Amino acid sequence: MPVHAIPPPHSEPLPLLPTTHRVLFIPELVDIIFRFLDKKTNVTNALVCKQWSQIALDVVWKEVDDLVQLFSLLKPIREAERQGERMQYVFEATPEANDWLRFERYASRVRCLRFHWSKYGADINRLLDDVARTRTSLEILPNMHTLEWIYLRDDHMERCKLFLHRQLRHLTVTAPCKYRPRPDFYTDLCARASQLHTLNLFIRYPGEPQEVELRILVSNLPELRRIVLPEFHFTSSLIEELSRAKNIGVVELSHDMDAGHGDPKNVETFAPVLAEGAFPSLYDLSLVAKIDDIDRFFQSNFAPINITTLYINTYEDHSPSEVHDFLVTLSQQCQLLSKLYIQLLHKEHPLSDLVPENQLSYESIKPLLAFPNLATFELMHKYPLKITLDEIEEFASRWPSLESLMLNAEPLVLDEDKFTLDLRALLPFARYCPSLRKLGLYINATEAEIPSVQSSIEAFHSLRVLSLGTSQVRDQGTVAAFLSRVCPPGCLLEVGITWEGFGPFENRILGDDLRSELHERGISWKAVGELLPVLIQLRREERERSRALREEVEDLRIRNRLLMDKGAVKTSDSCVVA
């Protein structure tokens, strides 16, 4: 039965029901249950009674991803063919005022609409034109707060405007490679949806970003709190415009190739000029630029020094001293910083051999210890980090508040002969960092460097993810046995690389030799990952048995003491008290 043909629900008074049945008429509980059910089941639930009908219909129509199904509530829709044109969706009869009045019962329940051009087997433009022509209100979906629009052609983009209104809070628009939003789209967006809080604009058009249009957009969306753009779109002038936005809290990059990336030349020079009062609400900032440019940016007047999260991508080749100086600047300027991500993504194709003077060391990252509030740090670099076990010990012991650390776990130049870390590098973090939930290290996991079973090892308390990136492993069974001693139950072992997810297409290519080596290492770590949960469970059961045995021994000791005490009393034949 079509959803729009639901008959009036049963509304007679219900007899007194047992407590277990009355629970199913608590609206909040019923709503939670219905959210776990599929759409077809909830359509059936809407027929049960008036109360269930309202709750079920709210769930059914809360999120819509099929415009044909939605507008079939007005009039039946069919596919028609016009001479020389592709198949298209059309109404069998023109919607009238009464149809729109009935439609309001469902339209007011829609909170999220998703449009993806590939979902439709026929052209939808004529159908949307008829909706625009016959509607009785400018706001077709008056309570919708989220709109996601992925289009193929300009005419698809024009129809997006039908659903823009002042109650809209979150908008995602994805443009294909051949098209980008026309300039009038930005002005229409500002006029129709001026109260937007979140804007995700993914422009896959190659070349220059629409800088002027983006600046106009930002300046005319006074309530904007979060903006997400592809890489290389946050130019100096756009950052300057964003700095004047009173409510901007998050400036974020998207690395998805489907969302576009732009041209690296757009950010070859990054030197925004900020005015007093810049970025009054900013707390999360992502940038693609040279490290030295960003260093100068944070030393400039009115820089956003009160941010708590900073994400940096750079595709230039930076020296260890530049990284060190940048961290010193941040530690002095950004005292509130709690999360820092630095992706040094420069690489040649094919990869060159390791250059020792360009290798980051413990001294390069030591300024991290001067941050008063930093709890999350992530570093990526093509060369392994030059750090010793003693330095790891110092690093962990001086950072007890650490919650997440990815310390260059996936270098691309795999040179174990010049690398000193092994599985023992995990132990200081288990010993000194009780709140650590995620840890990533590049190590050489070999049997020779594994502590003996007799040695005392402190396990991680809170670890949920152990990432070993491109690390080498030998003797998988022995390595898995060691990890089972330090990893808590449920800890996830991650391996592999993420380099292919950053930058323009040419930057995501890895050589065949490197791919082959990483594949072999991945197979070895997979074997460790399969053994690890089994061994962790066995050790857990062993500890429980040992604890039960200790408790039993203690109980027997107490019983024995009581019996001995009782025997001592009986050996006294005299009842005379001296």
PDB file of C-alpha atoms in Angstrom, residues 194-356:
ATOM      1  CA  SER A 194      21.082  33.083   4.990  1.00  0.00           C
ATOM      2  CA  GLN A 195      20.974  31.238   8.339  1.00  0.00           C
ATOM      3  CA  LEU A 196      23.283  28.377   7.317  1.00  0.00           C
ATOM      4  CA  HIS A 197      25.519  26.974  10.061  1.00  0.00           C
ATOM      5  CA  THR A 198      27.507  24.420   8.029  1.00  0.00           C
ATOM      6  CA  LEU A 199      28.620  24.615   4.393  1.00  0.00           C
ATOM      7  CA  ASN A 200      30.414  21.747   2.604  1.00  0.00           C
ATOM      8  CA  LEU A 201      31.271  22.907  -0.904  1.00  0.00           C
ATOM      9  CA  PHE A 202      33.107  20.271  -2.959  1.00  0.00           C
ATOM     10  CA  ILE A 203      34.227  21.698  -6.299  1.00  0.00           C
ATOM     11  CA  ARG A 204      36.022  19.259  -8.584  1.00  0.00           C
ATOM     12  CA  TYR A 205      36.522  21.828 -11.343  1.00  0.00           C
ATOM     13  CA  PRO A 206      40.258  22.058 -12.165  1.00  0.00           C
ATOM     14  CA  GLY A 207      42.198  25.289 -11.900  1.00  0.00           C
ATOM     15  CA  GLU A 208      41.538  28.438  -9.921  1.00  0.00           C
ATOM     16  CA  PRO A 209      38.989  28.393  -7.082  1.00  0.00           C
ATOM     17  CA  GLN A 210      36.044  30.769  -7.376  1.00  0.00           C
ATOM     18  CA  GLU A 211      37.704  33.064  -4.894  1.00  0.00           C
ATOM     19  CA  VAL A 212      35.550  36.147  -5.408  1.00  0.00           C
ATOM     20  CA  GLU A 213      32.311  34.164  -5.183  1.00  0.00           C
ATOM     21  CA  LEU A 214      33.487  32.303  -2.067  1.00  0.00           C
ATOM     22  CA  ARG A 215      34.356  35.579  -0.352  1.00  0.00           C
ATOM     23  CA  ILE A 216      30.932  36.984  -1.165  1.00  0.00           C
ATOM     24  CA  LEU A 217      29.367  33.815   0.156  1.00  0.00           C
ATOM     25  CA  VAL A 218      31.230  33.963   3.473  1.00  0.00           C
ATOM     26  CA  SER A 219      30.494  37.644   3.983  1.00  0.00           C
ATOM     27  CA  ASN A 220      26.748  37.132   3.458  1.00  0.00           C
ATOM     28  CA  LEU A 221      26.245  34.101   5.716  1.00  0.00           C
ATOM     29  CA  PRO A 222      26.437  35.724   9.170  1.00  0.00           C
ATOM     30  CA  GLU A 223      25.512  32.543  11.090  1.00  0.00           C
ATOM     31  CA  LEU A 224      28.076  30.297   9.370  1.00  0.00           C
ATOM     32  CA  ARG A 225      29.909  28.191  11.952  1.00  0.00           C
ATOM     33  CA  ARG A 226      31.688  25.544   9.875  1.00  0.00           C
ATOM     34  CA  ILE A 227      33.012  25.580   6.318  1.00  0.00           C
ATOM     35  CA  VAL A 228      34.560  22.609   4.481  1.00  0.00           C
ATOM     36  CA  LEU A 229      36.335  23.070   1.127  1.00  0.00           C
ATOM     37  CA  PRO A 230      38.671  20.907  -0.969  1.00  0.00           C
ATOM     38  CA  GLU A 231      42.417  21.178  -0.546  1.00  0.00           C
ATOM     39  CA  PHE A 232      44.153  24.271  -1.970  1.00  0.00           C
ATOM     40  CA  HIS A 233      40.989  26.422  -1.766  1.00  0.00           C
ATOM     41  CA  PHE A 234      41.815  28.305   1.442  1.00  0.00           C
ATOM     42  CA  THR A 235      43.834  31.075  -0.135  1.00  0.00           C
ATOM     43  CA  SER A 236      45.165  34.106   1.702  1.00  0.00           C
ATOM     44  CA  SER A 237      42.277  36.316   0.617  1.00  0.00           C
ATOM     45  CA  LEU A 238      39.655  33.736   1.627  1.00  0.00           C
ATOM     46  CA  ILE A 239      41.293  33.325   5.052  1.00  0.00           C
ATOM     47  CA  GLU A 240      41.173  37.098   5.428  1.00  0.00           C
ATOM     48  CA  GLU A 241      37.434  37.054   4.678  1.00  0.00           C
ATOM     49  CA  LEU A 242      36.838  34.180   7.089  1.00  0.00           C
ATOM     50  CA  SER A 243      38.714  36.062   9.811  1.00  0.00           C
ATOM     51  CA  ARG A 244      35.969  38.706   9.731  1.00  0.00           C
ATOM     52  CA  ALA A 245      33.167  36.143  10.198  1.00  0.00           C
ATOM     53  CA  LYS A 246      31.936  36.404  13.786  1.00  0.00           C
ATOM     54  CA  ASN A 247      30.670  32.849  14.180  1.00  0.00           C
ATOM     55  CA  ILE A 248      33.151  30.736  12.208  1.00  0.00           C
ATOM     56  CA  GLY A 249      34.407  28.015  14.545  1.00  0.00           C
ATOM     57  CA  VAL A 250      35.703  25.357  12.118  1.00  0.00           C
ATOM     58  CA  VAL A 251      37.701  25.792   8.895  1.00  0.00           C
ATOM     59  CA  GLU A 252      38.208  22.294   7.484  1.00  0.00           C
ATOM     60  CA  LEU A 253      39.797  20.583   4.457  1.00  0.00           C
ATOM     61  CA  SER A 254      38.395  17.682   2.478  1.00  0.00           C
ATOM     62  CA  HIS A 255      40.867  15.181   0.993  1.00  0.00           C
ATOM     63  CA  ASP A 256      38.323  13.108  -0.924  1.00  0.00           C
ATOM     64  CA  MET A 257      39.194  12.980  -4.627  1.00  0.00           C
ATOM     65  CA  ASP A 258      35.475  12.866  -5.416  1.00  0.00           C
ATOM     66  CA  ALA A 259      35.166  16.186  -3.603  1.00  0.00           C
ATOM     67  CA  GLY A 260      37.948  17.777  -5.655  1.00  0.00           C
ATOM     68  CA  HIS A 261      41.241  19.248  -4.528  1.00  0.00           C
ATOM     69  CA  GLY A 262      42.071  22.300  -6.640  1.00  0.00           C
ATOM     70  CA  ASP A 263      45.497  23.450  -7.767  1.00  0.00           C
ATOM     71  CA  PRO A 264      48.520  23.553  -5.391  1.00  0.00           C
ATOM     72  CA  LYS A 265      49.598  26.810  -7.083  1.00  0.00           C
ATOM     73  CA  ASN A 266      46.686  28.529  -5.334  1.00  0.00           C
ATOM     74  CA  VAL A 267      48.536  28.343  -2.007  1.00  0.00           C
ATOM     75  CA  GLU A 268      52.140  28.693  -3.134  1.00  0.00           C
ATOM     76  CA  THR A 269      52.169  31.931  -1.145  1.00  0.00           C
ATOM     77  CA  PHE A 270      50.225  32.131   2.087  1.00  0.00           C
ATOM     78  CA  ALA A 271      50.341  35.510   3.809  1.00  0.00           C
ATOM     79  CA  PRO A 272      46.928  36.683   5.059  1.00  0.00           C
ATOM     80  CA  VAL A 273      46.776  40.140   6.603  1.00  0.00           C
ATOM     81  CA  LEU A 274      44.504  40.080   9.639  1.00  0.00           C
ATOM     82  CA  ALA A 275      42.795  42.932  11.434  1.00  0.00           C
ATOM     83  CA  GLU A 276      42.123  43.399  15.122  1.00  0.00           C
ATOM     84  CA  GLY A 277      39.406  41.019  16.357  1.00  0.00           C
ATOM     85  CA  ALA A 278      40.132  38.398  13.711  1.00  0.00           C
ATOM     86  CA  PHE A 279      38.568  34.957  14.141  1.00  0.00           C
ATOM     87  CA  PRO A 280      36.632  35.692  17.355  1.00  0.00           C
ATOM     88  CA  SER A 281      35.050  32.195  17.459  1.00  0.00           C
ATOM     89  CA  LEU A 282      37.598  29.985  15.683  1.00  0.00           C
ATOM     90  CA  TYR A 283      38.742  26.855  17.507  1.00  0.00           C
ATOM     91  CA  ASP A 284      39.505  24.341  14.695  1.00  0.00           C
ATOM     92  CA  LEU A 285      41.720  25.365  11.753  1.00  0.00           C
ATOM     93  CA  SER A 286      43.005  23.364   8.755  1.00  0.00           C
ATOM     94  CA  LEU A 287      45.484  24.781   6.256  1.00  0.00           C
ATOM     95  CA  VAL A 288      47.587  23.715   3.269  1.00  0.00           C
ATOM     96  CA  ALA A 289      50.703  25.869   2.996  1.00  0.00           C
ATOM     97  CA  LYS A 290      54.436  25.921   3.537  1.00  0.00           C
ATOM     98  CA  ILE A 291      55.554  25.443   7.130  1.00  0.00           C
ATOM     99  CA  ASP A 292      57.529  28.686   7.173  1.00  0.00           C
ATOM    100  CA  ASP A 293      54.496  30.620   5.854  1.00  0.00           C
ATOM    101  CA  ILE A 294      52.291  29.191   8.595  1.00  0.00           C
ATOM    102  CA  ASP A 295      55.015  29.954  11.153  1.00  0.00           C
ATOM    103  CA  ARG A 296      54.943  33.629  10.130  1.00  0.00           C
ATOM    104  CA  PHE A 297      51.131  33.567  10.125  1.00  0.00           C
ATOM    105  CA  PHE A 298      50.984  32.562  13.800  1.00  0.00           C
ATOM    106  CA  GLN A 299      53.622  35.143  14.721  1.00  0.00           C
ATOM    107  CA  SER A 300      51.692  37.934  13.002  1.00  0.00           C
ATOM    108  CA  ASN A 301      49.415  40.388  14.759  1.00  0.00           C
ATOM    109  CA  PHE A 302      45.884  39.175  15.542  1.00  0.00           C
ATOM    110  CA  ALA A 303      46.658  35.537  14.633  1.00  0.00           C
ATOM    111  CA  PRO A 304      44.111  32.943  15.842  1.00  0.00           C
ATOM    112  CA  ILE A 305      46.178  31.876  18.849  1.00  0.00           C
ATOM    113  CA  ASN A 306      43.174  30.620  20.865  1.00  0.00           C
ATOM    114  CA  ILE A 307      42.463  27.628  18.633  1.00  0.00           C
ATOM    115  CA  THR A 308      42.338  24.156  20.201  1.00  0.00           C
ATOM    116  CA  THR A 309      42.805  22.086  17.011  1.00  0.00           C
ATOM    117  CA  LEU A 310      45.283  22.696  14.182  1.00  0.00           C
ATOM    118  CA  TYR A 311      45.673  20.552  11.059  1.00  0.00           C
ATOM    119  CA  ILE A 312      48.557  21.320   8.672  1.00  0.00           C
ATOM    120  CA  ASN A 313      49.227  19.793   5.234  1.00  0.00           C
ATOM    121  CA  THR A 314      52.286  20.711   3.259  1.00  0.00           C
ATOM    122  CA  TYR A 315      53.660  19.266   0.031  1.00  0.00           C
ATOM    123  CA  GLU A 316      56.961  21.156   0.181  1.00  0.00           C
ATOM    124  CA  ASP A 317      60.219  19.573   1.355  1.00  0.00           C
ATOM    125  CA  HIS A 318      60.951  21.068   4.789  1.00  0.00           C
ATOM    126  CA  SER A 319      64.094  20.714   6.871  1.00  0.00           C
ATOM    127  CA  PRO A 320      64.075  19.406  10.464  1.00  0.00           C
ATOM    128  CA  SER A 321      65.027  22.874  11.729  1.00  0.00           C
ATOM    129  CA  GLU A 322      61.955  24.410  10.061  1.00  0.00           C
ATOM    130  CA  VAL A 323      59.709  21.843  11.754  1.00  0.00           C
ATOM    131  CA  HIS A 324      61.441  22.478  15.096  1.00  0.00           C
ATOM    132  CA  ASP A 325      61.068  26.258  14.819  1.00  0.00           C
ATOM    133  CA  PHE A 326      57.407  25.920  13.859  1.00  0.00           C
ATOM    134  CA  LEU A 327      56.688  23.770  16.921  1.00  0.00           C
ATOM    135  CA  VAL A 328      58.482  26.312  19.115  1.00  0.00           C
ATOM    136  CA  THR A 329      56.295  29.076  17.696  1.00  0.00           C
ATOM    137  CA  LEU A 330      53.107  27.112  18.283  1.00  0.00           C
ATOM    138  CA  SER A 331      54.108  26.177  21.851  1.00  0.00           C
ATOM    139  CA  GLN A 332      54.614  29.857  22.632  1.00  0.00           C
ATOM    140  CA  GLN A 333      51.635  31.291  20.739  1.00  0.00           C
ATOM    141  CA  CYS A 334      48.896  28.639  20.983  1.00  0.00           C
ATOM    142  CA  GLN A 335      48.709  27.747  24.666  1.00  0.00           C
ATOM    143  CA  LEU A 336      45.194  26.273  24.364  1.00  0.00           C
ATOM    144  CA  LEU A 337      46.098  23.831  21.594  1.00  0.00           C
ATOM    145  CA  SER A 338      44.959  20.291  22.474  1.00  0.00           C
ATOM    146  CA  LYS A 339      45.122  18.593  19.041  1.00  0.00           C
ATOM    147  CA  LEU A 340      47.896  19.052  16.477  1.00  0.00           C
ATOM    148  CA  TYR A 341      48.228  17.270  13.125  1.00  0.00           C
ATOM    149  CA  ILE A 342      51.254  17.893  10.880  1.00  0.00           C
ATOM    150  CA  GLN A 343      51.340  16.074   7.532  1.00  0.00           C
ATOM    151  CA  LEU A 344      54.646  16.573   5.717  1.00  0.00           C
ATOM    152  CA  LEU A 345      53.546  15.015   2.440  1.00  0.00           C
ATOM    153  CA  HIS A 346      56.406  15.846   0.106  1.00  0.00           C
ATOM    154  CA  LYS A 347      57.692  12.839  -1.845  1.00  0.00           C
ATOM    155  CA  GLU A 348      59.449  12.178  -5.115  1.00  0.00           C
ATOM    156  CA  HIS A 349      58.389   9.686  -7.738  1.00  0.00           C
ATOM    157  CA  PRO A 350      60.232   7.386  -7.694  1.00  0.00           C
ATOM    158  CA  LEU A 351      61.240   7.694  -4.049  1.00  0.00           C
ATOM    159  CA  SER A 352      64.853   8.593  -3.351  1.00  0.00           C
ATOM    160  CA  ASP A 353      67.064   6.927  -0.741  1.00  0.00           C
ATOM    161  CA  LEU A 354      67.047   8.190   2.829  1.00  0.00           C
ATOM    162  CA  VAL A 355      68.909  11.482   3.292  1.00  0.00           C
ATOM    163  CA  PRO A 356      70.053  11.564   6.962  1.00  0.00           C
TER     164      PRO A 356
END
